[in-house]
Amino acid sequence: MITAPTPANEDDRLSALRQLLILDTPPEERFDRIAAFAADEFDVPIAVVSLVDSERTWFKSHCGLDVCEAPRDISFCGHAIMSDEPFIIPDATLDARFADNPHVALEPHVRFYAGACLKLHGGQNVGTLCLFDFKPREMDRVALAILGTLRDLVVEQLLLKTAQP
Amino acid sequence: MMDTERASGSVNSAEILLIEHSGMVGNIIVSTARQLGLPHLRLVNNARSARHFLAHQAFVGLIAALDDEEEALELIGNLRKGDYKSAKNTPVAITTAQCSADLANRIKVLGLHRILIKPFKIRDLVTTIETLTDQP
């Protein structure tokens, strides 16, 4: 397994994340709605709005997942924030970075991951809108466009100071 | 022929009129279509707004949610009669929560190209947009 690397702009990234004042806040319908929409649209069991903190990935919304955070070093999202492009792992068991990852080798046996970066205006990738499945999958151009659109909605909501009535 | 000429004379760019009551769903469709380079979508949230746009602009397609069924069907009927700037044979798709036998009979005469049952996938709507714009 290759642990999630640290971006070169980590300090700036964490500062931007914390300025959002969203870590450890209660669930909100405006994010849950987008995550649920993503799970339905892509027919995946899990869709998450994930924010990559210093030592953990914290989930603002976690449709289909009971836990609200996970260690960063074994997270898929920790890898995903290294690039602005969508991070797609069609079959984690065939990928050297993830084949022996505990999320893959043990329960819940993740096979597929797709994450689109939550990029702020300052260029910091603070997290992802991501999909998980327990079977291998592919993402075509239409799927990537839809994921990108949903990601944009999440970023729009992150930048709102408070939930709209 | 006359309809086609009339439509093409007033089309500035290939636009499809989309009636979708859910702002979130509508915005997802519009943004995804933009990312895929599909024809521009003009989004309105009810048939009344759609009527206004149809009166002033020709569209190459119409995708209408039937949430306000009577008004939407009347609008499509008017389009087929040539009451708007768009061609009478403009491709039309509808989205509806259910398609009863009664509704099926009513829409049969309207020459629809596609019916999507809600909740539909955005992917299916994208395919519908491509289908509408592929019409000869």
mmCIF file of C-alpha atoms in Angstrom:
data_model
loop_
_atom_site.group_PDB
_atom_site.id
_atom_site.type_symbol
_atom_site.label_atom_id
_atom_site.label_comp_id
_atom_site.label_asym_id
_atom_site.label_seq_id
_atom_site.Cartn_x
_atom_site.Cartn_y
_atom_site.Cartn_z
ATOM 1 C CA MET A 1 0.000 0.000 0.000
ATOM 2 C CA ILE A 2 1.163 3.510 -0.710
ATOM 3 C CA THR A 3 0.029 5.945 1.964
ATOM 4 C CA ALA A 4 -1.645 9.171 0.926
ATOM 5 C CA PRO A 5 1.004 11.775 0.085
ATOM 6 C CA THR A 6 1.061 15.338 1.397
ATOM 7 C CA PRO A 7 0.453 18.177 -1.079
ATOM 8 C CA ALA A 8 3.165 20.836 -1.401
ATOM 9 C CA ASN A 9 0.698 23.521 -0.286
ATOM 10 C CA GLU A 10 -0.435 21.573 2.783
ATOM 11 C CA ASP A 11 -0.246 24.464 5.280
ATOM 12 C CA ASP A 12 -2.151 26.794 2.968
ATOM 13 C CA ARG A 13 -4.629 23.999 2.184
ATOM 14 C CA LEU A 14 -5.338 23.245 5.845
ATOM 15 C CA SER A 15 -5.648 26.947 6.601
ATOM 16 C CA ALA A 16 -8.219 27.352 3.820
ATOM 17 C CA LEU A 17 -10.094 24.271 5.025
ATOM 18 C CA ARG A 18 -10.287 25.554 8.588
ATOM 19 C CA GLN A 19 -11.442 28.967 7.441
ATOM 20 C CA LEU A 20 -14.530 27.280 6.041
ATOM 21 C CA LEU A 21 -15.547 26.568 9.665
ATOM 22 C CA ILE A 22 -17.169 23.338 8.589
ATOM 23 C CA LEU A 23 -15.108 20.600 10.271
ATOM 24 C CA ASP A 24 -17.060 18.712 12.945
ATOM 25 C CA THR A 25 -20.300 20.569 12.208
ATOM 26 C CA PRO A 26 -23.574 18.621 12.194
ATOM 27 C CA PRO A 27 -24.973 17.050 9.035
ATOM 28 C CA GLU A 28 -26.768 19.472 6.738
ATOM 29 C CA GLU A 29 -29.512 18.723 4.269
ATOM 30 C CA ARG A 30 -27.905 20.859 1.552
ATOM 31 C CA PHE A 31 -24.894 18.496 1.428
ATOM 32 C CA ASP A 32 -26.827 15.313 2.167
ATOM 33 C CA ARG A 33 -29.093 16.066 -0.798
ATOM 34 C CA ILE A 34 -26.150 16.220 -3.181
ATOM 35 C CA ALA A 35 -24.536 13.055 -1.794
ATOM 36 C CA ALA A 36 -27.852 11.168 -2.006
ATOM 37 C CA PHE A 37 -28.375 12.441 -5.543
ATOM 38 C CA ALA A 38 -24.901 11.177 -6.496
ATOM 39 C CA ALA A 39 -25.541 7.746 -4.972
ATOM 40 C CA ASP A 40 -28.815 7.474 -6.913
ATOM 41 C CA GLU A 41 -27.441 8.798 -10.166
ATOM 42 C CA PHE A 42 -24.455 6.469 -10.202
ATOM 43 C CA ASP A 43 -26.160 3.512 -8.505
ATOM 44 C CA VAL A 44 -23.375 3.269 -5.934
ATOM 45 C CA PRO A 45 -23.824 2.189 -2.311
ATOM 46 C CA ILE A 46 -21.709 5.036 -0.902
ATOM 47 C CA ALA A 47 -21.343 8.721 -1.828
ATOM 48 C CA VAL A 48 -19.409 11.062 0.445
ATOM 49 C CA VAL A 49 -18.559 14.725 0.814
ATOM 50 C CA SER A 50 -15.100 14.296 2.289
ATOM 51 C CA LEU A 51 -12.791 16.944 3.727
ATOM 52 C CA VAL A 52 -9.127 16.059 4.126
ATOM 53 C CA ASP A 53 -7.901 17.302 7.514
ATOM 54 C CA SER A 54 -4.332 16.961 8.812
ATOM 55 C CA GLU A 55 -4.673 13.415 10.132
ATOM 56 C CA ARG A 56 -8.126 12.323 9.012
ATOM 57 C CA THR A 57 -10.694 12.565 6.274
ATOM 58 C CA TRP A 58 -13.874 13.948 7.805
ATOM 59 C CA PHE A 59 -17.189 13.396 6.103
ATOM 60 C CA LYS A 60 -19.608 16.299 5.964
ATOM 61 C CA SER A 61 -22.062 13.995 4.283
ATOM 62 C CA HIS A 62 -21.808 10.221 4.131
ATOM 63 C CA CYS A 63 -24.634 8.572 2.252
ATOM 64 C CA GLY A 64 -24.468 4.808 2.765
ATOM 65 C CA LEU A 65 -21.617 4.955 5.276
ATOM 66 C CA ASP A 66 -21.978 4.779 9.064
ATOM 67 C CA VAL A 67 -18.686 6.395 10.060
ATOM 68 C CA CYS A 68 -18.018 10.131 9.803
ATOM 69 C CA GLU A 69 -14.223 10.062 9.577
ATOM 70 C CA ALA A 70 -11.310 7.806 8.658
ATOM 71 C CA PRO A 71 -7.509 7.973 8.947
ATOM 72 C CA ARG A 72 -6.040 10.120 6.200
ATOM 73 C CA ASP A 73 -3.010 7.933 5.476
ATOM 74 C CA ILE A 74 -5.134 5.029 4.229
ATOM 75 C CA SER A 75 -7.764 7.165 2.533
ATOM 76 C CA PHE A 76 -8.496 7.317 -1.180
ATOM 77 C CA CYS A 77 -9.344 11.005 -0.848
ATOM 78 C CA GLY A 78 -5.846 11.742 0.455
ATOM 79 C CA HIS A 79 -4.584 10.616 -2.949
ATOM 80 C CA ALA A 80 -7.380 12.328 -4.850
ATOM 81 C CA ILE A 81 -6.537 15.825 -3.610
ATOM 82 C CA MET A 82 -3.052 15.595 -5.149
ATOM 83 C CA SER A 83 -4.475 16.459 -8.562
ATOM 84 C CA ASP A 84 -7.260 18.680 -9.893
ATOM 85 C CA GLU A 85 -8.351 15.908 -12.238
ATOM 86 C CA PRO A 86 -10.920 13.302 -11.213
ATOM 87 C CA PHE A 87 -9.253 10.422 -9.368
ATOM 88 C CA ILE A 88 -10.663 7.148 -10.621
ATOM 89 C CA ILE A 89 -9.730 3.695 -9.347
ATOM 90 C CA PRO A 90 -11.738 1.231 -11.457
ATOM 91 C CA ASP A 91 -10.612 -1.801 -9.425
ATOM 92 C CA ALA A 92 -8.647 -1.200 -6.241
ATOM 93 C CA THR A 93 -7.570 -4.842 -6.009
ATOM 94 C CA LEU A 94 -5.578 -4.349 -9.202
ATOM 95 C CA ASP A 95 -3.966 -1.080 -8.129
ATOM 96 C CA ALA A 96 -0.627 -1.275 -6.263
ATOM 97 C CA ARG A 97 -1.510 1.823 -4.246
ATOM 98 C CA PHE A 98 -4.646 0.235 -2.801
ATOM 99 C CA ALA A 99 -4.614 -3.550 -3.217
ATOM 100 C CA ASP A 100 -3.569 -4.156 0.409
ATOM 101 C CA ASN A 101 -5.305 -1.065 1.786
ATOM 102 C CA PRO A 102 -7.403 -2.093 4.825
ATOM 103 C CA HIS A 103 -10.554 -0.657 3.185
ATOM 104 C CA VAL A 104 -9.895 -2.931 0.216
ATOM 105 C CA ALA A 105 -8.349 -6.065 1.707
ATOM 106 C CA LEU A 106 -10.715 -6.110 4.703
ATOM 107 C CA GLU A 107 -14.343 -5.083 5.214
ATOM 108 C CA PRO A 108 -15.996 -3.351 3.443
ATOM 109 C CA HIS A 109 -13.822 -4.526 0.516
ATOM 110 C CA VAL A 110 -13.950 -1.371 -1.575
ATOM 111 C CA ARG A 111 -13.259 -2.076 -5.247
ATOM 112 C CA PHE A 112 -14.186 1.159 -7.008
ATOM 113 C CA TYR A 113 -13.472 4.782 -6.134
ATOM 114 C CA ALA A 114 -14.178 8.004 -8.031
ATOM 115 C CA GLY A 115 -13.364 11.362 -6.463
ATOM 116 C CA ALA A 116 -13.722 14.885 -7.794
ATOM 117 C CA CYS A 117 -11.699 17.533 -5.967
ATOM 118 C CA LEU A 118 -13.323 20.289 -3.972
ATOM 119 C CA LYS A 119 -11.095 23.096 -5.162
ATOM 120 C CA LEU A 120 -11.415 26.518 -3.580
ATOM 121 C CA HIS A 121 -10.878 29.781 -5.441
ATOM 122 C CA GLY A 122 -7.368 30.010 -3.991
ATOM 123 C CA GLY A 123 -6.454 26.680 -5.616
ATOM 124 C CA GLN A 124 -6.558 24.559 -2.445
ATOM 125 C CA ASN A 125 -8.026 21.065 -2.814
ATOM 126 C CA VAL A 126 -9.768 20.683 0.534
ATOM 127 C CA GLY A 127 -11.563 17.423 -0.125
ATOM 128 C CA THR A 128 -13.626 15.471 -2.591
ATOM 129 C CA LEU A 129 -17.084 14.468 -3.629
ATOM 130 C CA CYS A 130 -16.508 10.767 -3.998
ATOM 131 C CA LEU A 131 -18.208 7.508 -4.865
ATOM 132 C CA PHE A 132 -17.423 4.010 -3.598
ATOM 133 C CA ASP A 133 -18.600 0.658 -4.833
ATOM 134 C CA PHE A 134 -17.909 -2.927 -3.866
ATOM 135 C CA LYS A 135 -17.550 -4.006 -7.470
ATOM 136 C CA PRO A 136 -15.279 -2.748 -10.269
ATOM 137 C CA ARG A 137 -16.651 0.057 -12.422
ATOM 138 C CA GLU A 138 -15.667 2.486 -15.141
ATOM 139 C CA MET A 139 -16.479 6.185 -15.557
ATOM 140 C CA ASP A 140 -17.170 7.448 -19.077
ATOM 141 C CA ARG A 141 -17.228 11.102 -20.185
ATOM 142 C CA VAL A 142 -20.896 11.556 -19.300
ATOM 143 C CA ALA A 143 -20.349 10.140 -15.811
ATOM 144 C CA LEU A 144 -17.320 12.383 -15.299
ATOM 145 C CA ALA A 145 -19.297 15.428 -16.420
ATOM 146 C CA ILE A 146 -22.128 14.620 -13.998
ATOM 147 C CA LEU A 147 -19.681 14.032 -11.137
ATOM 148 C CA GLY A 148 -18.009 17.351 -11.973
ATOM 149 C CA THR A 149 -21.342 19.142 -11.902
ATOM 150 C CA LEU A 150 -22.256 17.665 -8.525
ATOM 151 C CA ARG A 151 -18.803 18.560 -7.212
ATOM 152 C CA ASP A 152 -19.354 22.168 -8.318
ATOM 153 C CA LEU A 153 -22.593 22.224 -6.325
ATOM 154 C CA VAL A 154 -20.741 21.037 -3.219
ATOM 155 C CA VAL A 155 -18.074 23.737 -3.625
ATOM 156 C CA GLU A 156 -20.830 26.324 -4.066
ATOM 157 C CA GLN A 157 -22.350 25.196 -0.780
ATOM 158 C CA LEU A 158 -18.977 25.144 1.005
ATOM 159 C CA LEU A 159 -18.465 28.773 0.075
ATOM 160 C CA LEU A 160 -21.805 29.873 1.464
ATOM 161 C CA LYS A 161 -21.344 31.230 4.963
ATOM 162 C CA THR A 162 -24.547 29.668 6.216
ATOM 163 C CA ALA A 163 -27.206 27.343 4.927
ATOM 164 C CA GLN A 164 -29.853 29.053 2.829
ATOM 165 C CA PRO A 165 -33.419 28.855 4.154
ATOM 166 C CA MET B 1 -40.838 23.665 -45.177
ATOM 167 C CA MET B 2 -42.369 26.944 -44.161
ATOM 168 C CA ASP B 3 -42.073 25.957 -40.519
ATOM 169 C CA THR B 4 -38.420 25.131 -40.913
ATOM 170 C CA GLU B 5 -37.757 28.403 -42.663
ATOM 171 C CA ARG B 6 -39.583 30.351 -40.036
ATOM 172 C CA ALA B 7 -37.669 28.625 -37.256
ATOM 173 C CA SER B 8 -34.258 28.924 -38.792
ATOM 174 C CA GLY B 9 -34.824 32.590 -39.499
ATOM 175 C CA SER B 10 -35.084 33.408 -35.809
ATOM 176 C CA VAL B 11 -32.650 30.962 -34.219
ATOM 177 C CA ASN B 12 -29.527 32.709 -33.004
ATOM 178 C CA SER B 13 -27.932 29.521 -31.755
ATOM 179 C CA ALA B 14 -29.149 25.981 -31.311
ATOM 180 C CA GLU B 15 -30.963 26.165 -28.000
ATOM 181 C CA ILE B 16 -33.203 23.634 -26.322
ATOM 182 C CA LEU B 17 -35.896 24.805 -23.946
ATOM 183 C CA LEU B 18 -35.962 22.825 -20.707
ATOM 184 C CA ILE B 19 -38.906 23.010 -18.316
ATOM 185 C CA GLU B 20 -37.838 21.530 -14.972
ATOM 186 C CA HIS B 21 -39.493 22.384 -11.689
ATOM 187 C CA SER B 22 -36.613 21.315 -9.456
ATOM 188 C CA GLY B 23 -33.964 24.016 -9.512
ATOM 189 C CA MET B 24 -31.272 21.599 -8.389
ATOM 190 C CA VAL B 25 -32.074 19.012 -11.058
ATOM 191 C CA GLY B 26 -32.408 21.711 -13.712
ATOM 192 C CA ASN B 27 -29.053 23.240 -12.857
ATOM 193 C CA ILE B 28 -27.359 19.831 -12.847
ATOM 194 C CA ILE B 29 -28.737 19.114 -16.317
ATOM 195 C CA VAL B 30 -27.704 22.511 -17.703
ATOM 196 C CA SER B 31 -24.202 22.375 -16.236
ATOM 197 C CA THR B 32 -23.586 18.791 -17.346
ATOM 198 C CA ALA B 33 -24.782 19.572 -20.875
ATOM 199 C CA ARG B 34 -22.431 22.560 -20.961
ATOM 200 C CA GLN B 35 -19.476 20.420 -19.863
ATOM 201 C CA LEU B 36 -20.274 17.896 -22.592
ATOM 202 C CA GLY B 37 -20.536 20.546 -25.291
ATOM 203 C CA LEU B 38 -24.200 19.824 -25.968
ATOM 204 C CA PRO B 39 -26.549 22.517 -27.303
ATOM 205 C CA HIS B 40 -27.254 25.296 -24.845
ATOM 206 C CA LEU B 41 -30.259 24.703 -22.620
ATOM 207 C CA ARG B 42 -32.618 27.503 -21.628
ATOM 208 C CA LEU B 43 -33.919 26.506 -18.214
ATOM 209 C CA VAL B 44 -37.334 27.592 -16.952
ATOM 210 C CA ASN B 45 -39.256 26.185 -14.025
ATOM 211 C CA ASN B 46 -42.793 26.294 -15.344
ATOM 212 C CA ALA B 47 -44.874 26.206 -18.504
ATOM 213 C CA ARG B 48 -45.840 29.847 -18.191
ATOM 214 C CA SER B 49 -42.213 30.979 -18.419
ATOM 215 C CA ALA B 50 -41.687 28.534 -21.278
ATOM 216 C CA ARG B 51 -44.592 30.123 -23.166
ATOM 217 C CA HIS B 52 -42.908 33.492 -22.862
ATOM 218 C CA PHE B 53 -39.638 32.212 -24.331
ATOM 219 C CA LEU B 54 -41.405 30.268 -27.088
ATOM 220 C CA ALA B 55 -43.224 33.418 -28.118
ATOM 221 C CA HIS B 56 -39.989 35.289 -28.675
ATOM 222 C CA GLN B 57 -37.433 32.712 -29.740
ATOM 223 C CA ALA B 58 -37.159 29.567 -31.844
ATOM 224 C CA PHE B 59 -35.779 26.453 -30.178
ATOM 225 C CA VAL B 60 -34.415 23.277 -31.733
ATOM 226 C CA GLY B 61 -35.989 21.104 -29.050
ATOM 227 C CA LEU B 62 -38.243 21.133 -26.020
ATOM 228 C CA ILE B 63 -37.954 19.015 -22.887
ATOM 229 C CA ALA B 64 -40.986 19.593 -20.718
ATOM 230 C CA ALA B 65 -41.716 18.408 -17.200
ATOM 231 C CA LEU B 66 -45.408 17.624 -16.865
ATOM 232 C CA ASP B 67 -45.682 18.693 -13.225
ATOM 233 C CA ASP B 68 -48.350 21.166 -14.295
ATOM 234 C CA GLU B 69 -49.763 18.693 -16.762
ATOM 235 C CA GLU B 70 -52.617 20.651 -18.343
ATOM 236 C CA GLU B 71 -50.549 23.743 -18.964
ATOM 237 C CA ALA B 72 -47.599 21.768 -20.324
ATOM 238 C CA LEU B 73 -49.750 19.678 -22.674
ATOM 239 C CA GLU B 74 -51.502 22.796 -23.920
ATOM 240 C CA LEU B 75 -48.124 24.380 -24.578
ATOM 241 C CA ILE B 76 -46.941 21.358 -26.582
ATOM 242 C CA GLY B 77 -50.248 21.358 -28.458
ATOM 243 C CA ASN B 78 -49.770 25.024 -29.338
ATOM 244 C CA LEU B 79 -46.242 24.287 -30.513
ATOM 245 C CA ARG B 80 -47.592 21.601 -32.830
ATOM 246 C CA LYS B 81 -50.168 24.047 -34.196
ATOM 247 C CA GLY B 82 -47.389 26.483 -35.063
ATOM 248 C CA ASP B 83 -48.336 29.131 -32.516
ATOM 249 C CA TYR B 84 -44.717 29.870 -31.594
ATOM 250 C CA LYS B 85 -41.518 30.841 -33.366
ATOM 251 C CA SER B 86 -40.204 27.260 -33.322
ATOM 252 C CA ALA B 87 -40.969 24.784 -36.092
ATOM 253 C CA LYS B 88 -44.189 22.781 -35.697
ATOM 254 C CA ASN B 89 -42.190 19.584 -35.810
ATOM 255 C CA THR B 90 -39.676 20.647 -33.155
ATOM 256 C CA PRO B 91 -38.581 17.491 -31.306
ATOM 257 C CA VAL B 92 -40.234 17.253 -27.900
ATOM 258 C CA ALA B 93 -39.506 15.028 -24.900
ATOM 259 C CA ILE B 94 -41.417 15.013 -21.654
ATOM 260 C CA THR B 95 -40.571 14.068 -18.090
ATOM 261 C CA THR B 96 -43.376 12.866 -15.878
ATOM 262 C CA ALA B 97 -43.830 11.129 -12.548
ATOM 263 C CA GLN B 98 -46.177 8.596 -14.123
ATOM 264 C CA CYS B 99 -47.709 7.818 -17.454
ATOM 265 C CA SER B 100 -51.298 6.672 -17.022
ATOM 266 C CA ALA B 101 -53.351 5.249 -19.879
ATOM 267 C CA ASP B 102 -55.219 8.540 -20.046
ATOM 268 C CA LEU B 103 -51.997 10.534 -20.320
ATOM 269 C CA ALA B 104 -50.633 8.080 -22.885
ATOM 270 C CA ASN B 105 -53.699 8.677 -25.053
ATOM 271 C CA ARG B 106 -53.417 12.422 -24.729
ATOM 272 C CA ILE B 107 -49.753 12.584 -25.661
ATOM 273 C CA LYS B 108 -50.036 10.114 -28.527
ATOM 274 C CA VAL B 109 -51.229 12.846 -30.861
ATOM 275 C CA LEU B 110 -48.459 15.231 -29.846
ATOM 276 C CA GLY B 111 -45.690 13.409 -31.672
ATOM 277 C CA LEU B 112 -43.311 13.111 -28.739
ATOM 278 C CA HIS B 113 -39.821 11.801 -29.273
ATOM 279 C CA ARG B 114 -39.201 10.506 -25.782
ATOM 280 C CA ILE B 115 -40.876 10.084 -22.394
ATOM 281 C CA LEU B 116 -38.755 9.950 -19.245
ATOM 282 C CA ILE B 117 -40.340 8.714 -16.031
ATOM 283 C CA LYS B 118 -39.221 10.503 -12.865
ATOM 284 C CA PRO B 119 -36.960 10.043 -11.075
ATOM 285 C CA PHE B 120 -34.825 9.792 -14.183
ATOM 286 C CA LYS B 121 -31.050 9.636 -14.403
ATOM 287 C CA ILE B 122 -29.198 12.730 -15.577
ATOM 288 C CA ARG B 123 -27.446 10.361 -17.969
ATOM 289 C CA ASP B 124 -30.798 9.510 -19.591
ATOM 290 C CA LEU B 125 -31.628 13.190 -19.932
ATOM 291 C CA VAL B 126 -28.249 13.766 -21.582
ATOM 292 C CA THR B 127 -29.020 10.963 -24.038
ATOM 293 C CA THR B 128 -32.391 12.582 -24.692
ATOM 294 C CA ILE B 129 -30.740 15.914 -25.502
ATOM 295 C CA GLU B 130 -28.446 14.137 -27.944
ATOM 296 C CA THR B 131 -31.414 12.341 -29.485
ATOM 297 C CA LEU B 132 -33.399 15.541 -29.942
ATOM 298 C CA THR B 133 -30.537 17.288 -31.663
ATOM 299 C CA ASP B 134 -29.842 14.270 -33.893
ATOM 300 C CA GLN B 135 -33.283 14.610 -35.503
ATOM 301 C CA PRO B 136 -33.122 15.105 -39.279
#
